[in-house]
Every structure is written in C-alpha cells, then in structure tokens.
C-alpha cells in the first residue's frame, strides 16, 4: 500500500465523491421528510390503479411503517442505483483508464510496484464508497431523530448501512476486477459496467409480476435484503451478507493478481 497514491486518487476524484454524496443526501432527505402514514396509503391506492406499472419499486406492496418504507426505497433502490453509476465511472478510471491513456506507464516508471499501485487503488475504491455511505447514514439518522414520523431504530440503521456497504463494495469489486483485467476502457466498461447493470435490471424486473420473479435468482442484488432487515429476519439476510463478503474478497484479490501479471503497453 502506498499512502501517496491513495491521497492522489482522493484528490483527483474528490468532485465525483462529493457529487454522489450530495445526490444521495438529497434523495434521502426527500424520502424522510415527505413520509407520513397517509402518504403511504395514497401511494398504495395510486399503485392499485396503475395495473402492472404499480409494481415499479414495489409500490403495490408498500410497508406501513417508516422503517420498512425507508429500507425499501432508500437502501433498496436509491443507494444501489446511484452507487452503481459511481462505481462504473471510478472503477474504470483508477486502473484501465490509466492504462488506456498511458499514465499508468509513467506511474510504473516510479519506485512504486504494481502490487502497491493495485492494492492502493483498491483501498481507495473501498474507502471512497464507505465515505459516501457513512456520511449519508450519519446525516440521515440525525434527520430521522429530528422528524417524529421517522421511527427507525439505530440497530436497523446500522444493519442497513452494513448491507449497503457490502452491496456497494460488491459492485465496486466487479468493476475493479475488470478494470484490472483489461488495458482498454471500452473492454473494461463492457464487462465492468455491463454485468452490474444487467444485475440491476434483473433486480428491478422481479417486481413486474409473478412471472418475472424468477429474475431475482440471477442477480446479486437479491443477496442484499433491506426488507428482511426491517422485519428482523436475521437468517435470511445474514447468509446474503456472507456471500457478498466472499465475492468482494475473491474479486479484489483476483484483480490484484491479474494486474500484477498482465502485459501493459508502454
């Protein structure tokens, strides 16, 4: 690990980290302060009159309490969607983008080893995702305490945050792995962006009727179960957490090994 590389990556990506942090905060605050029990009733009635379109984001089966509502919309939809975009952009940029532009050759000409570069880039990627999620968690929970309708416990908040981190890190691991594998951005993005986007589309399709529920078996997003967390169904989501953690370790480790051994054009 090289601290100077990590600092440089934070400096060069500070704007995009701040941008996605603010975007998530904006959506989170809207979801918190527009919540009332009557709002949920109105949304459910509206979804009932929309037919199959009412299945979007699970609008046809909205939970009654704030905890389930917040878990479903913010942790189950908003965080995965926007962190997916963040990871696609930054994941390609930190390795494959550098190789493609030729700046990686300059970095390798310094005393830094390939191992230091790949590990430092991975640590930055994990930390930047954690910063985005943790800032949102802290500010969001403070706002929940200030708003009497937002009755979510600290326990649920912490578990939802842990799940969101694991899900976000898993997507980052996929992007990082393919960024380490390929020397060109177009190839890195084809797989590093294509596979997570496909997973997310499958995750959304499962809500469009019983016939499409089969898609949830083909997406890693189903391993993160914010609705189960809100219902305290520990046996369901803990297994998913374990699988996500294993994917993260395997893909980051494999990414480092591949980058250390592959040919890089000068």
Coordinates of N, CA and C in Angstrom, one line a residue, residues 149-261:
X149 N -42.1 11.5 12.6 CA -42.7 10.4 11.9 C -41.6 9.3 11.5
X150 N -40.4 9.7 11.5 CA -39.3 8.8 11.1 C -38.8 7.9 12.2
X151 N -39.6 6.8 12.5 CA -39.3 6.0 13.7 C -38.4 4.8 13.3
X152 N -37.2 5.0 12.9 CA -36.3 3.9 12.6 C -35.3 3.8 13.8
X153 N -35.0 2.6 14.2 CA -34.0 2.4 15.3 C -32.6 2.5 14.8
X154 N -31.7 2.7 15.8 CA -30.3 2.8 15.5 C -29.8 1.4 15.0
X155 N -30.3 0.3 15.6 CA -30.0 -1.0 15.2 C -30.3 -1.3 13.7
X156 N -31.5 -1.0 13.3 CA -31.9 -1.2 11.9 C -31.0 -0.3 11.0
X157 N -30.7 0.9 11.4 CA -29.9 1.8 10.6 C -28.5 1.2 10.4
X158 N -27.9 0.7 11.4 CA -26.6 0.2 11.3 C -26.5 -1.1 10.5
X159 N -27.5 -1.9 10.6 CA -27.6 -3.2 9.8 C -27.8 -2.8 8.4
X160 N -28.7 -1.9 8.1 CA -29.0 -1.5 6.7 C -27.7 -0.9 6.1
X161 N -27.0 -0.1 6.9 CA -25.8 0.5 6.4 C -24.7 -0.6 6.1
X162 N -24.6 -1.6 7.0 CA -23.7 -2.6 6.7 C -24.0 -3.4 5.4
X163 N -25.3 -3.6 5.2 CA -25.7 -4.3 4.0 C -25.5 -3.4 2.8
X164 N -25.7 -2.1 2.9 CA -25.5 -1.2 1.8 C -24.0 -1.2 1.4
X165 N -23.2 -1.2 2.4 CA -21.7 -1.2 2.2 C -21.3 -2.4 1.5
X166 N -21.8 -3.6 1.9 CA -21.4 -4.8 1.3 C -21.9 -4.9 -0.1
X167 N -23.1 -4.4 -0.4 CA -23.6 -4.4 -1.8 C -22.8 -3.5 -2.7
X168 N -22.5 -2.3 -2.1 CA -21.8 -1.3 -2.9 C -20.3 -1.8 -3.2
X169 N -19.7 -2.4 -2.1 CA -18.4 -2.9 -2.3 C -18.4 -4.1 -3.3
X170 N -19.4 -4.9 -3.4 CA -19.5 -6.0 -4.3 C -19.5 -5.4 -5.7
X171 N -20.3 -4.4 -6.0 CA -20.3 -3.8 -7.3 C -19.0 -3.2 -7.6
X172 N -18.3 -2.6 -6.6 CA -17.0 -2.0 -6.9 C -16.0 -3.1 -7.2
X173 N -16.2 -4.3 -6.6 CA -15.3 -5.4 -6.8 C -15.4 -5.9 -8.2
X174 N -16.6 -5.9 -8.8 CA -16.8 -6.3 -10.2 C -16.1 -5.3 -11.1
X175 N -16.4 -4.1 -10.9 CA -15.8 -3.0 -11.7 C -14.2 -3.0 -11.6
X176 N -13.7 -3.2 -10.4 CA -12.3 -3.2 -10.1 C -11.6 -4.4 -10.8
X177 N -12.3 -5.6 -10.7 CA -11.7 -6.8 -11.3 C -11.5 -6.6 -12.8
X178 N -12.6 -6.1 -13.5 CA -12.5 -6.0 -15.0 C -11.6 -4.8 -15.4
X179 N -11.5 -3.8 -14.5 CA -10.6 -2.7 -14.8 C -9.1 -3.2 -14.7
X180 N -8.8 -4.1 -13.8 CA -7.5 -4.7 -13.7 C -7.2 -5.7 -14.8
X181 N -8.3 -6.3 -15.3 CA -8.1 -7.4 -16.4 C -7.8 -6.8 -17.7
X182 N -8.4 -5.7 -18.1 CA -8.3 -5.1 -19.4 C -7.4 -3.9 -19.5
X183 N -6.8 -3.6 -20.6 CA -6.0 -2.5 -20.8 C -6.7 -1.3 -21.5
X184 N -7.9 -1.6 -22.0 CA -8.7 -0.6 -22.7 C -10.0 -0.3 -22.0
X185 N -10.3 1.0 -21.9 CA -11.6 1.4 -21.2 C -12.8 0.7 -21.8
X186 N -12.9 0.6 -23.1 CA -14.1 0.1 -23.7 C -14.3 -1.4 -23.3
X187 N -13.2 -2.2 -23.2 CA -13.4 -3.5 -22.7 C -13.7 -3.6 -21.2
X188 N -13.0 -2.7 -20.5 CA -13.3 -2.7 -19.0 C -14.8 -2.3 -18.7
X189 N -15.3 -1.3 -19.5 CA -16.7 -0.9 -19.3 C -17.7 -1.9 -19.8
X190 N -17.3 -2.6 -20.9 CA -18.2 -3.6 -21.4 C -18.6 -4.6 -20.4
X191 N -17.7 -5.0 -19.6 CA -17.9 -6.0 -18.6 C -18.1 -5.4 -17.2
X192 N -17.3 -4.5 -16.8 CA -17.4 -3.8 -15.5 C -18.6 -3.0 -15.3
X193 N -19.2 -2.5 -16.4 CA -20.5 -1.8 -16.4 C -21.6 -2.7 -16.8
X194 N -21.4 -3.5 -17.8 CA -22.5 -4.3 -18.4 C -23.0 -5.3 -17.4
X195 N -22.2 -6.0 -16.7 CA -22.6 -7.0 -15.8 C -23.4 -6.4 -14.6
X196 N -22.9 -5.4 -13.9 CA -23.7 -4.8 -12.8 C -25.0 -4.2 -13.3
X197 N -25.0 -3.6 -14.4 CA -26.3 -3.0 -14.9 C -27.3 -4.1 -15.2
X198 N -26.8 -5.2 -15.8 CA -27.7 -6.4 -16.0 C -28.2 -6.9 -14.7
X199 N -27.4 -7.0 -13.7 CA -27.9 -7.5 -12.4 C -29.0 -6.5 -11.9
X200 N -28.7 -5.2 -12.0 CA -29.7 -4.3 -11.5 C -31.0 -4.3 -12.3
X201 N -31.0 -4.5 -13.6 CA -32.2 -4.6 -14.4 C -33.0 -5.9 -14.0
X202 N -32.3 -7.0 -13.7 CA -32.9 -8.2 -13.3 C -33.6 -7.9 -11.9
X203 N -32.9 -7.2 -11.1 CA -33.4 -6.8 -9.7 C -34.7 -6.0 -9.8
X204 N -34.8 -5.1 -10.8 CA -36.0 -4.3 -11.0 C -37.1 -5.1 -11.6
X205 N -36.7 -6.0 -12.5 CA -37.8 -6.8 -13.3 C -38.6 -7.7 -12.4
X206 N -38.0 -8.1 -11.3 CA -38.6 -9.1 -10.4 C -39.9 -8.5 -9.8
X207 N -40.1 -7.2 -9.8 CA -41.3 -6.5 -9.2 C -42.4 -6.4 -10.3
X208 N -42.2 -6.8 -11.5 CA -43.2 -6.6 -12.5 C -44.1 -7.8 -12.7
X209 N -44.4 -8.5 -11.7 CA -45.4 -9.6 -11.7 C -44.7 -10.9 -11.3
X210 N -45.5 -11.9 -11.0 CA -45.1 -13.2 -10.5 C -44.2 -13.9 -11.6
X211 N -44.5 -13.8 -12.9 CA -43.8 -14.5 -13.9 C -42.4 -14.0 -14.0
X212 N -42.1 -12.8 -13.6 CA -40.8 -12.2 -13.7 C -40.0 -12.3 -12.4
X213 N -40.6 -12.9 -11.4 CA -39.9 -13.0 -10.1 C -38.6 -14.0 -10.2
X214 N -38.6 -14.8 -11.3 CA -37.5 -15.7 -11.5 C -36.2 -14.9 -11.7
X215 N -36.3 -13.7 -12.1 CA -35.1 -12.9 -12.4 C -34.3 -12.6 -11.1
X216 N -35.0 -12.7 -9.9 CA -34.2 -12.4 -8.7 C -33.2 -13.5 -8.4
X217 N -33.3 -14.6 -9.0 CA -32.3 -15.7 -8.8 C -31.0 -15.4 -9.6
X218 N -31.1 -14.5 -10.5 CA -29.9 -14.2 -11.4 C -29.3 -12.9 -11.1
X219 N -29.5 -12.3 -10.0 CA -28.9 -11.0 -9.6 C -28.3 -11.0 -8.2
X220 N -27.1 -10.5 -8.1 CA -26.5 -10.4 -6.7 C -27.2 -9.4 -5.8
X221 N -28.0 -8.5 -6.4 CA -28.8 -7.5 -5.6 C -29.8 -8.2 -4.7
X222 N -30.2 -9.4 -5.1 CA -31.1 -10.1 -4.2 C -30.5 -10.6 -2.9
X223 N -29.2 -10.6 -2.9 CA -28.4 -11.0 -1.7 C -28.5 -10.0 -0.6
X224 N -28.8 -8.8 -1.0 CA -29.0 -7.7 0.0 C -30.5 -7.5 0.1
X225 N -31.0 -7.7 1.3 CA -32.4 -7.8 1.6 C -32.8 -6.7 2.6
X226 N -32.9 -5.5 2.2 CA -33.3 -4.4 3.2 C -34.7 -4.7 3.8
X227 N -35.6 -5.3 3.0 CA -36.9 -5.5 3.6 C -36.9 -6.6 4.7
X228 N -36.0 -7.6 4.5 CA -35.8 -8.6 5.6 C -35.2 -8.0 6.8
X229 N -34.3 -7.1 6.6 CA -33.6 -6.4 7.8 C -34.7 -5.6 8.6
X230 N -35.5 -4.9 7.9 CA -36.6 -4.1 8.5 C -37.5 -5.0 9.3
X231 N -37.7 -6.3 8.9 CA -38.6 -7.2 9.6 C -37.8 -8.1 10.6
X232 N -36.5 -7.8 10.8 CA -35.7 -8.6 11.7 C -35.6 -10.1 11.4
X233 N -35.6 -10.4 10.1 CA -35.5 -11.8 9.6 C -34.0 -12.1 9.4
X234 N -33.3 -12.3 10.5 CA -31.9 -12.4 10.5 C -31.3 -13.6 9.6
X235 N -32.0 -14.7 9.7 CA -31.5 -15.9 9.0 C -31.4 -15.7 7.5
X236 N -32.3 -14.8 7.0 CA -32.4 -14.5 5.6 C -31.3 -13.7 5.1
X237 N -31.0 -12.5 5.7 CA -30.1 -11.6 5.2 C -28.6 -11.9 5.6
X238 N -28.4 -12.6 6.7 CA -27.0 -12.9 7.1 C -26.3 -13.8 6.1
X239 N -27.0 -14.7 5.6 CA -26.4 -15.6 4.5 C -26.0 -14.8 3.3
X240 N -26.9 -13.9 2.9 CA -26.6 -13.0 1.8 C -25.4 -12.1 2.1
X241 N -25.3 -11.6 3.3 CA -24.1 -10.8 3.7 C -22.9 -11.6 3.5
X242 N -22.9 -12.8 4.0 CA -21.7 -13.7 3.9 C -21.3 -13.9 2.4
X243 N -22.3 -14.2 1.6 CA -21.9 -14.4 0.1 C -21.3 -13.1 -0.5
X244 N -21.9 -12.0 -0.2 CA -21.4 -10.7 -0.7 C -20.0 -10.5 -0.2
X245 N -19.7 -10.7 1.0 CA -18.3 -10.5 1.6 C -17.3 -11.4 0.9
X246 N -17.8 -12.7 0.6 CA -16.9 -13.6 -0.1 C -16.6 -13.1 -1.6
X247 N -17.6 -12.6 -2.2 CA -17.4 -12.1 -3.6 C -16.4 -10.9 -3.6
X248 N -16.6 -10.0 -2.6 CA -15.7 -8.9 -2.5 C -14.2 -9.3 -2.4
X249 N -13.9 -10.2 -1.5 CA -12.6 -10.7 -1.2 C -12.0 -11.4 -2.4
X250 N -12.8 -12.2 -3.0 CA -12.3 -13.0 -4.2 C -12.0 -12.1 -5.4
X251 N -12.9 -11.2 -5.7 CA -12.7 -10.3 -6.9 C -11.6 -9.3 -6.7
X252 N -11.5 -8.7 -5.5 CA -10.4 -7.8 -5.3 C -9.0 -8.5 -5.3
X253 N -9.0 -9.7 -4.7 CA -7.7 -10.5 -4.7 C -7.3 -10.9 -6.1
X254 N -8.3 -11.4 -6.9 CA -8.1 -11.8 -8.2 C -7.7 -10.6 -9.1
X255 N -8.3 -9.4 -8.9 CA -7.9 -8.2 -9.6 C -6.5 -7.8 -9.4
X256 N -6.0 -7.9 -8.2 CA -4.6 -7.5 -7.9 C -3.7 -8.5 -8.6
X257 N -4.0 -9.8 -8.5 CA -3.1 -10.8 -9.1 C -3.0 -10.7 -10.6
X258 N -4.2 -10.4 -11.2 CA -4.2 -10.3 -12.7 C -3.4 -9.0 -13.1
X259 N -3.6 -7.9 -12.4 CA -2.9 -6.7 -12.8 C -1.4 -6.9 -12.6
X260 N -1.0 -7.6 -11.6 CA 0.5 -7.8 -11.3 C 1.2 -8.6 -12.4
X261 N 0.4 -9.5 -13.1 CA 1.0 -10.4 -14.1 C 0.7 -10.0 -15.6

